Amino acid sequence: GMLVAANVEVDRSTACTIVEGFGKIPVSSLDGDDEYDDDDDEYDDDDDDFESSLETGYGLDFDEPDTLLPRAPVVTVMGHVDHGKTSLLDAIRQTAVTDGEAGGITQHIGAYQVNSAGNTFTFIDTPGHAAFSDMRSRGANITDIVILVVAADDSVKEQTEDSIRCARDAGVPIVVAINKCDLETADPSKVKTELTQYEILTEDLGGDVLVEEISAKTQAGIPQLLEKVRMQADLMDLKANPSRDAVGVVVEAKLEKGLGTVATVLVQKGTLKVGDAFIAGEASGKVRALLGDDGKTRFDSAAPSMPIKVVGFTGVPAAGDLFIVAEDEQLAKELADNRQRLAREASSTSYQSALMSNVADLIANGLEGRKVEKEMSVIIKADVQGSAEALARALSELTLEDDESQVVVKVLLSEVGDVTKNDVSVASVKDETSVIAFNVAANMAAMDEARTAGVDIQYFNIIYDAIESVESRMQEVLSPTP
Ligand code: GDP
């Protein structure tokens, strides 16, 4: 058995569906009691209508606007090799440390937070576009702002161009840092002029791209650069709901002696607390400890935009994996096990490559102006592989929309065989997910479980009937009848 993506050539919407599905399955908001999350203008695009989630029980993930509070911008430094990305990250960290904050020896954890002039900034300290695109290819768009570093004694180079393209594709605004201005050969205006060829018109040339001339070496201009980043962030009105279960992204993970897997997680919304159960990619666990970037300071919790080291993993997640707080450890473990099975079974790269090329677009497009996306989920069991695939493909391509909202179908699982208790359990994780039995039966245990869990098993022997039934369900999700 396998997920649809494991054995079917997936198209864009399917790939997105799967990724989003992953991001949602275990969210404890399925209970719908304390969960107000999401918003309409941020990149985590699982927005929905909370009221209707209560009515339909579809576990919609939504944050009421009045639950949102300002959060620090998440910044990635990009640019050509040797133009000074690493030096800039170091300089920023040092400036901040000498700013008065408790310094101490910092460890490389993949991300850090600094305070400057009363503002907090989160930096991803793996510079370069490789890290950025790797993350994005896994569906994680954690960067709010890109600092594009260009050396003043050089020119716009290949990786400068790549970085510009990357940021643009992701819809992430750029702040330009013209570095090495301490050098005699520095010619910042030449660089700015060159940038105009890439449609980057800096403020001093009448454009709206903020720019600062700096020297990572002498630290000249660093506070001013941070001020520009803050201005850019203010324009973006970055917010998140801190009073919900946490959702974040794994920035880095490694095995550490005595601690097992330790991962740096960037919390995107909610507050992560010691004791929370979670799933992250194919790993799961329970937060045993939260450590700061010195690897020692313990925290009880981590708020939005805060990078934190999480101890308590079973398994090793990958950078870019979504990190989601789950209802309990057991559920998290089951889901992680399922994903492992999936990964083993994933015959090839078609799944990965579909994600790579398509998720990026989703994220870019998800940044603004989207309709409220509602969803329903299905689990498909069929007598033969061909039918399972055909149904999965057909159903995942269905969309229905009106002026405000759009309904999509998420195929959580598509495999050959009778409906089992496990299928029903997976369905029950997301409230009222339908199980579609195509030319197959459900065994007794499954039927019992379905009754107890209130899961709907629907039987079909004609593909068209199955599609029609899902379509009418979608209609119900789009505009619930009172
Ligand atoms: P990266 O490859 O973009 O991360 O660049 P690095 O930070 O490793 O810097 C490349 C080289 O440029 C190193 O030798 C740095 O010491 C030097 N460098 C970085 N920033 C400055 C600067 O502001 N002024 C001068 N003169 N040299 C710099």
Coordinates of C-alpha atoms and ligand atoms in Angstrom, one line a residue:
G1 CA 0.0 0.0 0.0
M2 CA 1.1 3.5 -0.5
L3 CA 0.1 7.0 -0.7
V4 CA -1.0 8.3 -4.0
A5 CA 2.2 10.2 -4.6
A6 CA 4.3 7.1 -4.2
N7 CA 3.2 5.4 -7.4
V8 CA 1.3 7.9 -9.4
E9 CA 2.8 10.7 -11.5
V10 CA 1.5 13.6 -9.6
D11 CA 0.5 16.9 -11.1
R12 CA 0.9 20.2 -9.4
S13 CA -2.3 20.3 -7.5
T14 CA -1.8 16.7 -6.3
A15 CA 1.6 17.4 -5.1
C16 CA 0.5 20.5 -3.3
T17 CA -2.4 18.6 -1.8
I18 CA -0.2 16.0 -0.4
V19 CA 2.2 18.5 1.1
E20 CA -0.6 20.4 2.6
G21 CA -2.2 17.2 3.8
F22 CA 1.0 16.3 5.5
G23 CA 1.0 19.6 7.2
K24 CA -2.4 19.1 8.6
I25 CA -3.1 15.5 9.4
P26 CA -1.9 15.5 13.0
V27 CA -2.7 19.0 14.0
S28 CA -4.6 18.9 17.2
S29 CA -6.8 21.6 15.9
L30 CA -8.9 18.7 14.5
D31 CA -10.6 19.0 17.9
G32 CA -11.4 22.5 17.0
D33 CA -11.7 23.7 20.5
D34 CA -8.7 25.9 21.2
E35 CA -7.5 26.3 17.7
Y36 CA -7.8 29.6 16.0
D37 CA -5.0 29.7 13.6
D38 CA -4.0 31.2 10.4
D39 CA -4.7 34.3 8.7
D40 CA -5.3 35.5 5.3
D41 CA -2.1 37.0 4.2
E42 CA 0.6 34.7 5.2
Y43 CA 2.4 31.9 3.5
D44 CA 1.0 29.1 5.6
D45 CA -1.9 28.8 3.3
D46 CA -4.0 26.4 5.2
D47 CA -6.5 29.2 6.0
D48 CA -10.0 28.4 6.4
D49 CA -13.1 29.3 8.1
F50 CA -13.1 28.4 11.7
E51 CA -16.9 28.5 12.1
S52 CA -17.4 26.2 9.2
S53 CA -14.7 23.9 10.5
L54 CA -16.8 23.4 13.6
E55 CA -19.9 22.7 11.4
T56 CA -18.2 20.4 9.0
G57 CA -15.7 19.0 11.3
Y58 CA -13.1 19.1 8.6
G59 CA -10.4 20.2 10.9
L60 CA -9.8 23.5 9.2
D61 CA -6.8 25.4 10.3
F62 CA -7.5 29.1 10.8
D63 CA -6.4 32.0 13.0
E64 CA -8.8 34.7 13.8
P65 CA -7.3 38.1 12.9
D66 CA -7.6 39.3 16.5
T67 CA -5.4 36.4 17.8
L68 CA -2.5 37.6 15.6
L69 CA 0.4 39.4 17.2
P70 CA 3.5 40.9 15.6
R71 CA 6.5 38.5 15.2
A72 CA 10.1 39.0 14.2
P73 CA 11.1 38.8 10.6
V74 CA 12.9 35.7 9.4
V75 CA 15.8 36.7 7.3
T76 CA 18.1 34.7 4.9
V77 CA 21.4 36.1 3.6
M78 CA 22.1 35.3 -0.1
G79 CA 24.6 36.3 -2.7
H80 CA 27.6 35.3 -4.7
V81 CA 30.4 33.2 -3.2
D82 CA 33.0 35.4 -1.4
H83 CA 30.8 38.5 -1.5
G84 CA 30.6 38.2 2.3
K85 CA 27.5 36.3 3.4
T86 CA 29.2 34.5 6.2
S87 CA 31.1 37.6 7.4
L88 CA 27.8 39.5 7.4
L89 CA 26.1 36.9 9.5
D90 CA 29.0 36.9 11.9
A91 CA 29.0 40.7 12.0
I92 CA 25.3 40.8 12.8
R93 CA 25.7 38.4 15.5
Q94 CA 28.6 40.2 17.1
T95 CA 27.0 43.6 16.8
A96 CA 24.0 42.2 18.6
V97 CA 26.1 40.5 21.2
T98 CA 28.1 43.6 22.0
D99 CA 24.7 45.4 22.0
G100 CA 24.4 44.2 25.6
E101 CA 22.6 40.9 25.3
A102 CA 24.2 38.1 27.2
G103 CA 26.8 36.8 24.8
G104 CA 28.5 33.5 25.5
I105 CA 29.7 30.9 23.1
T106 CA 27.2 30.3 20.4
Q107 CA 26.8 27.0 18.7
H108 CA 25.8 26.6 15.1
I109 CA 22.2 25.6 15.2
G110 CA 21.1 26.8 11.8
A111 CA 19.3 29.9 12.9
Y112 CA 19.6 32.6 15.6
Q113 CA 17.8 35.6 16.9
V114 CA 19.4 39.0 17.6
N115 CA 18.1 42.2 19.1
S116 CA 19.1 45.5 17.7
A117 CA 17.7 48.9 18.7
G118 CA 14.8 47.2 20.4
N119 CA 13.9 45.0 17.5
T120 CA 14.2 41.3 17.2
F121 CA 15.4 39.6 14.0
T122 CA 15.7 35.9 13.2
F123 CA 18.5 34.9 10.9
I124 CA 18.8 31.6 9.1
D125 CA 22.6 31.2 9.3
T126 CA 23.1 28.8 6.5
P127 CA 23.8 31.4 3.9
G128 CA 23.3 31.0 0.2
H129 CA 20.5 30.0 -2.1
A130 CA 21.2 26.3 -1.8
A131 CA 19.8 26.2 1.7
F132 CA 16.9 28.4 0.7
S133 CA 15.9 26.3 -2.3
D134 CA 16.4 23.0 -0.5
M135 CA 14.0 24.2 2.1
R136 CA 11.5 25.4 -0.4
S137 CA 11.7 22.3 -2.4
R138 CA 10.5 20.5 0.7
G139 CA 7.6 22.9 1.0
A140 CA 9.0 25.1 3.6
N141 CA 9.1 28.8 3.0
I142 CA 10.4 30.1 6.2
T143 CA 12.1 33.3 4.9
D144 CA 10.3 36.6 5.1
I145 CA 13.1 38.8 3.8
V146 CA 16.3 38.1 1.8
I147 CA 19.4 40.2 2.3
L148 CA 21.2 40.2 -1.0
V149 CA 24.9 40.7 -0.4
V150 CA 26.9 42.1 -3.3
A151 CA 30.5 43.0 -3.0
A152 CA 31.2 46.6 -3.9
D153 CA 34.5 45.8 -5.4
D154 CA 32.9 43.2 -7.7
S155 CA 29.8 43.0 -9.8
V156 CA 26.5 41.1 -10.0
K157 CA 27.6 37.5 -10.5
E158 CA 25.9 34.3 -11.4
Q159 CA 24.9 33.4 -7.8
T160 CA 23.7 37.0 -7.3
E161 CA 21.4 36.4 -10.2
D162 CA 20.3 33.0 -8.8
S163 CA 19.6 34.6 -5.5
I164 CA 17.5 37.3 -7.1
R165 CA 15.5 34.7 -9.0
C166 CA 15.0 32.5 -5.9
A167 CA 13.7 35.4 -3.8
R168 CA 11.5 36.5 -6.6
D169 CA 10.1 33.0 -7.3
A170 CA 9.2 32.8 -3.6
G171 CA 7.7 36.3 -3.5
V172 CA 10.2 37.3 -0.8
P173 CA 11.3 40.9 -0.8
I174 CA 15.0 41.8 -1.1
V175 CA 17.0 44.3 1.0
V176 CA 20.4 44.9 -0.7
A177 CA 23.6 45.0 1.3
I178 CA 26.5 46.4 -0.6
N179 CA 29.4 44.9 1.2
K180 CA 33.1 45.6 1.4
C181 CA 32.6 49.3 1.2
D182 CA 35.8 49.6 3.3
L183 CA 37.9 48.7 0.3
E184 CA 39.5 51.5 -1.8
T185 CA 38.3 49.7 -5.0
A186 CA 34.7 49.7 -3.7
D187 CA 32.2 51.2 -6.2
P188 CA 28.7 50.9 -4.7
S189 CA 27.0 53.0 -7.4
K190 CA 28.3 50.7 -10.1
V191 CA 26.7 47.8 -8.3
K192 CA 23.4 49.6 -7.9
T193 CA 23.4 50.5 -11.5
E194 CA 24.0 46.9 -12.5
L195 CA 21.2 45.7 -10.2
T196 CA 18.7 47.8 -12.2
Q197 CA 19.2 45.4 -15.1
Y198 CA 17.6 42.8 -12.9
E199 CA 14.7 45.0 -12.0
I200 CA 16.1 45.9 -8.7
L201 CA 15.7 49.6 -8.4
T202 CA 17.2 50.7 -5.1
E203 CA 15.7 53.6 -3.1
D204 CA 18.5 56.1 -4.0
L205 CA 17.7 55.5 -7.6
G206 CA 14.1 56.2 -7.1
G207 CA 13.0 52.6 -6.6
D208 CA 11.5 50.9 -3.6
V209 CA 14.2 48.3 -2.8
L210 CA 15.9 49.3 0.4
V211 CA 19.7 49.3 0.3
E212 CA 22.6 49.9 2.7
E213 CA 26.3 50.2 2.1
I214 CA 28.2 48.2 4.6
S215 CA 31.4 46.5 5.6
A216 CA 31.1 43.2 7.3
K217 CA 34.7 43.5 8.1
T218 CA 34.6 46.8 10.0
Q219 CA 30.9 46.4 10.9
A220 CA 30.2 49.8 9.4
G221 CA 26.6 50.1 8.4
I222 CA 25.3 46.9 10.2
P223 CA 22.9 48.6 12.5
Q224 CA 21.6 50.7 9.6
L225 CA 21.2 47.6 7.5
L226 CA 19.1 46.0 10.3
E227 CA 17.1 49.2 10.5
K228 CA 16.3 48.7 6.7
V229 CA 15.3 45.2 7.4
R230 CA 13.0 46.4 10.1
M231 CA 11.5 48.9 7.8
Q232 CA 10.9 46.2 5.2
A233 CA 9.4 44.0 7.9
D234 CA 7.1 46.8 9.0
L235 CA 5.7 47.1 5.5
M236 CA 4.9 43.4 5.6
D237 CA 3.0 43.5 8.9
L238 CA 4.3 40.1 10.0
K239 CA 2.0 38.4 12.5
A240 CA 1.3 35.0 14.0
N241 CA -1.0 33.6 16.7
P242 CA 1.1 32.7 19.7
S243 CA -1.8 31.1 21.6
R244 CA -2.2 27.8 19.8
D245 CA -0.3 24.6 19.3
A246 CA 2.9 25.2 17.5
V247 CA 3.6 24.6 13.9
G248 CA 7.1 25.2 12.6
V249 CA 9.8 24.0 10.3
V250 CA 12.9 21.9 10.9
V251 CA 15.9 24.0 10.0
E252 CA 18.6 21.5 10.9
A253 CA 18.8 18.2 12.7
K254 CA 21.6 16.1 14.0
L255 CA 22.5 13.4 16.4
E256 CA 24.1 14.6 19.6
K257 CA 25.8 12.5 22.1
G258 CA 23.6 11.8 25.1
L259 CA 20.6 13.7 23.6
G260 CA 19.8 11.7 20.6
T261 CA 18.4 13.7 17.7
V262 CA 18.4 17.4 18.3
A263 CA 16.7 19.6 15.7
T264 CA 16.5 23.3 15.4
V265 CA 13.0 24.2 14.8
L266 CA 11.8 27.6 13.7
V267 CA 8.4 28.1 15.2
Q268 CA 6.1 29.7 12.7
K269 CA 2.9 30.0 14.7
G270 CA 1.7 29.0 18.1
T271 CA 3.9 28.4 21.1
L272 CA 6.0 25.2 21.4
K273 CA 6.1 23.9 25.0
V274 CA 8.1 21.3 26.8
G275 CA 5.9 18.2 27.0
D276 CA 4.3 18.8 23.6
A277 CA 4.0 15.7 21.4
F278 CA 5.0 16.3 17.8
I279 CA 5.5 14.9 14.3
A280 CA 8.2 16.2 11.9
G281 CA 8.6 14.4 8.6
E282 CA 9.2 10.8 9.4
A283 CA 10.2 11.5 13.0
S284 CA 8.1 12.1 16.0
G285 CA 8.4 12.5 19.7
K286 CA 7.7 14.6 22.7
V287 CA 9.6 17.8 23.6
R288 CA 11.9 16.8 26.5
A289 CA 13.8 20.1 26.5
L290 CA 14.0 23.3 24.5
L291 CA 17.5 24.8 24.3
G292 CA 18.8 28.2 23.1
D293 CA 21.6 28.7 20.7
D294 CA 24.3 28.3 23.3
G295 CA 23.1 24.7 23.6
K296 CA 22.6 25.1 27.3
T297 CA 20.0 27.7 28.2
R298 CA 16.7 25.9 28.8
F299 CA 13.4 27.4 27.7
D300 CA 9.9 26.4 28.8
S301 CA 8.5 27.5 25.5
A302 CA 9.2 29.1 22.1
A303 CA 7.1 31.7 20.5
P304 CA 6.6 32.5 16.7
S305 CA 9.8 33.3 14.8
M306 CA 11.9 31.8 17.5
P307 CA 14.5 29.2 16.5
I308 CA 14.9 26.6 19.2
K309 CA 16.7 23.4 19.7
V310 CA 14.3 20.6 20.4
V311 CA 15.3 17.5 22.3
G312 CA 13.0 14.5 22.4
F313 CA 13.0 13.0 18.9
T314 CA 12.4 9.5 17.8
G315 CA 14.0 9.3 14.4
V316 CA 15.7 12.1 12.5
P317 CA 13.8 14.7 10.6
A318 CA 15.1 16.5 7.5
A319 CA 15.7 20.2 7.1
G320 CA 12.5 21.6 5.7
D321 CA 10.2 19.1 7.3
L322 CA 7.1 20.6 8.8
F323 CA 7.1 20.3 12.6
I324 CA 3.6 20.0 14.0
V325 CA 2.4 19.5 17.5
A326 CA 0.1 16.5 17.8
E327 CA -2.6 15.5 20.2
D328 CA -0.5 12.8 21.8
E329 CA 2.7 10.9 21.3
Q330 CA 1.1 7.7 20.2
L331 CA -0.8 9.4 17.4
A332 CA 2.3 11.2 16.3
K333 CA 4.3 8.0 16.3
E334 CA 1.6 6.2 14.2
L335 CA 1.7 9.0 11.6
A336 CA 5.4 9.0 11.5
D337 CA 5.5 5.2 11.0
N338 CA 3.0 5.6 8.2
R339 CA 5.3 8.2 6.5
Q340 CA 8.3 5.9 6.9
R341 CA 6.4 3.1 5.2
L342 CA 5.5 5.5 2.5
A343 CA 9.0 6.7 2.0
R344 CA 10.2 3.1 1.8
E345 CA 7.6 2.3 -0.7
A346 CA 7.9 5.4 -2.7
S347 CA 9.2 3.8 -5.8
S348 CA 11.2 6.6 -7.0
T349 CA 11.9 10.2 -7.5
S350 CA 8.6 11.1 -9.1
Y351 CA 7.2 12.1 -5.8
Q352 CA 10.2 14.1 -4.7
S353 CA 10.6 15.8 -8.0
A354 CA 7.0 16.7 -8.3
L355 CA 7.3 18.3 -4.9
M356 CA 10.5 20.1 -5.8
S357 CA 9.1 21.8 -8.9
N358 CA 5.6 22.4 -7.7
V359 CA 5.6 23.3 -4.1
A360 CA 7.7 26.3 -4.9
D361 CA 4.9 27.7 -7.0
L362 CA 2.3 26.9 -4.4
I363 CA 4.2 28.9 -1.9
A364 CA 4.9 31.8 -4.2
N365 CA 1.2 31.9 -5.2
G366 CA 0.1 31.4 -1.6
L367 CA 1.6 34.6 -0.5
E368 CA -1.2 36.8 -1.5
G369 CA -4.6 37.2 -2.8
R370 CA -5.7 33.7 -2.4
K371 CA -9.2 32.5 -1.9
V372 CA -9.9 30.8 1.4
E373 CA -9.0 27.2 0.8
K374 CA -11.3 24.5 2.2
E375 CA -10.7 20.9 1.9
M376 CA -12.1 17.5 2.3
S377 CA -10.1 14.3 2.5
V378 CA -10.4 10.8 1.2
I379 CA -8.8 7.5 1.7
I380 CA -9.1 5.2 -1.3
K381 CA -9.1 1.4 -1.1
A382 CA -9.6 -0.4 -4.4
D383 CA -9.4 -4.0 -5.8
V384 CA -6.6 -3.1 -8.3
Q385 CA -3.8 -0.7 -8.5
G386 CA -5.1 0.9 -11.7
S387 CA -8.4 1.8 -10.1
A388 CA -6.8 3.2 -7.0
E389 CA -4.5 5.4 -9.1
A390 CA -7.3 6.5 -11.4
L391 CA -9.5 7.5 -8.5
A392 CA -6.7 9.2 -6.7
R393 CA -5.8 11.2 -9.7
A394 CA -9.4 12.1 -10.6
L395 CA -10.3 13.1 -7.1
S396 CA -7.3 15.1 -6.4
E397 CA -7.9 17.1 -9.5
L398 CA -11.3 18.2 -8.4
T399 CA -11.8 21.7 -7.3
L400 CA -14.9 23.7 -6.6
E401 CA -15.0 27.4 -5.9
D402 CA -17.2 30.4 -5.4
D403 CA -16.3 34.0 -4.9
E404 CA -14.6 33.6 -1.6
S405 CA -13.5 30.0 -1.2
Q406 CA -12.2 27.1 -3.0
V407 CA -12.5 23.4 -2.0
V408 CA -9.9 20.9 -2.8
V409 CA -9.7 17.2 -2.2
K410 CA -6.8 15.7 -0.3
V411 CA -6.0 12.1 -1.0
L412 CA -4.5 10.9 2.3
L413 CA -4.0 7.3 1.2
S414 CA -4.6 5.3 -2.0
E415 CA -4.0 1.6 -2.0
V416 CA -5.1 -1.8 -3.0
G417 CA -7.0 -4.0 -0.5
D418 CA -10.0 -4.2 1.8
V419 CA -10.7 -1.4 4.2
T420 CA -8.9 -2.1 7.4
K421 CA -9.0 -0.8 10.9
N422 CA -5.9 1.1 10.2
D423 CA -7.4 3.0 7.3
V424 CA -10.3 4.0 9.5
S425 CA -7.9 5.1 12.2
V426 CA -6.0 7.3 9.7
A427 CA -9.4 8.7 8.5
S428 CA -10.5 9.4 12.0
V429 CA -7.4 11.6 12.6
K430 CA -8.9 14.2 10.3
D431 CA -12.5 14.5 11.2
E432 CA -15.0 13.1 8.8
T433 CA -12.5 12.1 6.1
S434 CA -14.3 9.7 3.8
V435 CA -13.1 6.2 3.1
I436 CA -13.9 5.1 -0.4
A437 CA -14.1 1.4 -0.9
F438 CA -13.9 0.7 -4.6
N439 CA -14.9 -2.9 -5.4
V440 CA -13.6 -3.9 -2.0
A441 CA -15.2 -4.7 1.4
A442 CA -14.4 -3.5 4.9
N443 CA -13.5 -6.1 7.4
M444 CA -15.3 -6.4 10.7
A445 CA -12.7 -4.6 12.7
A446 CA -12.8 -1.7 10.3
M447 CA -16.5 -1.5 10.5
D448 CA -16.5 -1.5 14.2
E449 CA -13.8 1.1 14.3
A450 CA -15.8 3.2 11.7
R451 CA -18.9 3.1 13.9
T452 CA -17.0 4.1 17.0
A453 CA -15.0 6.8 15.3
G454 CA -17.9 8.1 13.2
V455 CA -16.0 7.5 10.0
D456 CA -18.0 7.2 6.8
I457 CA -17.1 4.2 4.6
Q458 CA -18.6 4.5 1.1
Y459 CA -18.8 1.7 -1.3
F460 CA -18.6 2.1 -5.1
N461 CA -18.1 0.0 -8.1
I462 CA -18.3 2.7 -10.7
I463 CA -15.6 5.4 -10.7
Y464 CA -18.0 8.0 -11.9
D465 CA -20.3 7.4 -8.9
A466 CA -17.4 7.8 -6.5
I467 CA -16.4 11.1 -8.1
E468 CA -20.0 12.3 -8.1
S469 CA -20.3 11.5 -4.4
V470 CA -17.1 13.4 -3.6
E471 CA -18.3 16.3 -5.6
S472 CA -21.5 16.6 -3.7
R473 CA -19.6 16.4 -0.5
M474 CA -17.4 19.2 -1.8
Q475 CA -20.4 21.3 -2.4
E476 CA -21.4 20.8 1.1
V477 CA -18.0 21.9 2.3
L478 CA -18.1 25.0 0.1
S479 CA -21.5 26.1 1.3
P480 CA -22.7 24.0 4.2
T481 CA -26.5 23.6 4.4
P482 CA -27.6 24.9 7.8
Ligands
GDP1 P1 30.8 34.2 1.5 O1 31.4 33.2 0.6 O2 29.8 35.0 0.7 O3 30.2 33.6 2.8 O4 31.9 35.2 1.9 P2 32.8 35.3 3.2 O5 32.0 35.9 4.3 O6 33.5 34.0 3.4 O7 33.9 36.4 2.7 C1 34.7 36.1 1.6 C2 36.0 36.9 1.8 O8 35.7 38.3 1.8 C3 36.7 36.6 3.1 O9 38.1 36.7 2.9 C4 36.3 37.8 4.0 O10 37.2 38.1 5.0 C5 36.2 38.9 3.0 N1 35.2 40.0 3.4 C6 33.9 39.8 3.8 N2 33.4 40.9 4.1 C7 34.3 41.9 3.9 C8 34.3 43.3 4.0 O11 33.3 44.0 4.4 N3 35.4 44.0 3.7 C9 36.5 43.3 3.3 N4 37.6 44.0 3.0 N5 36.6 42.0 3.2 C10 35.5 41.3 3.5

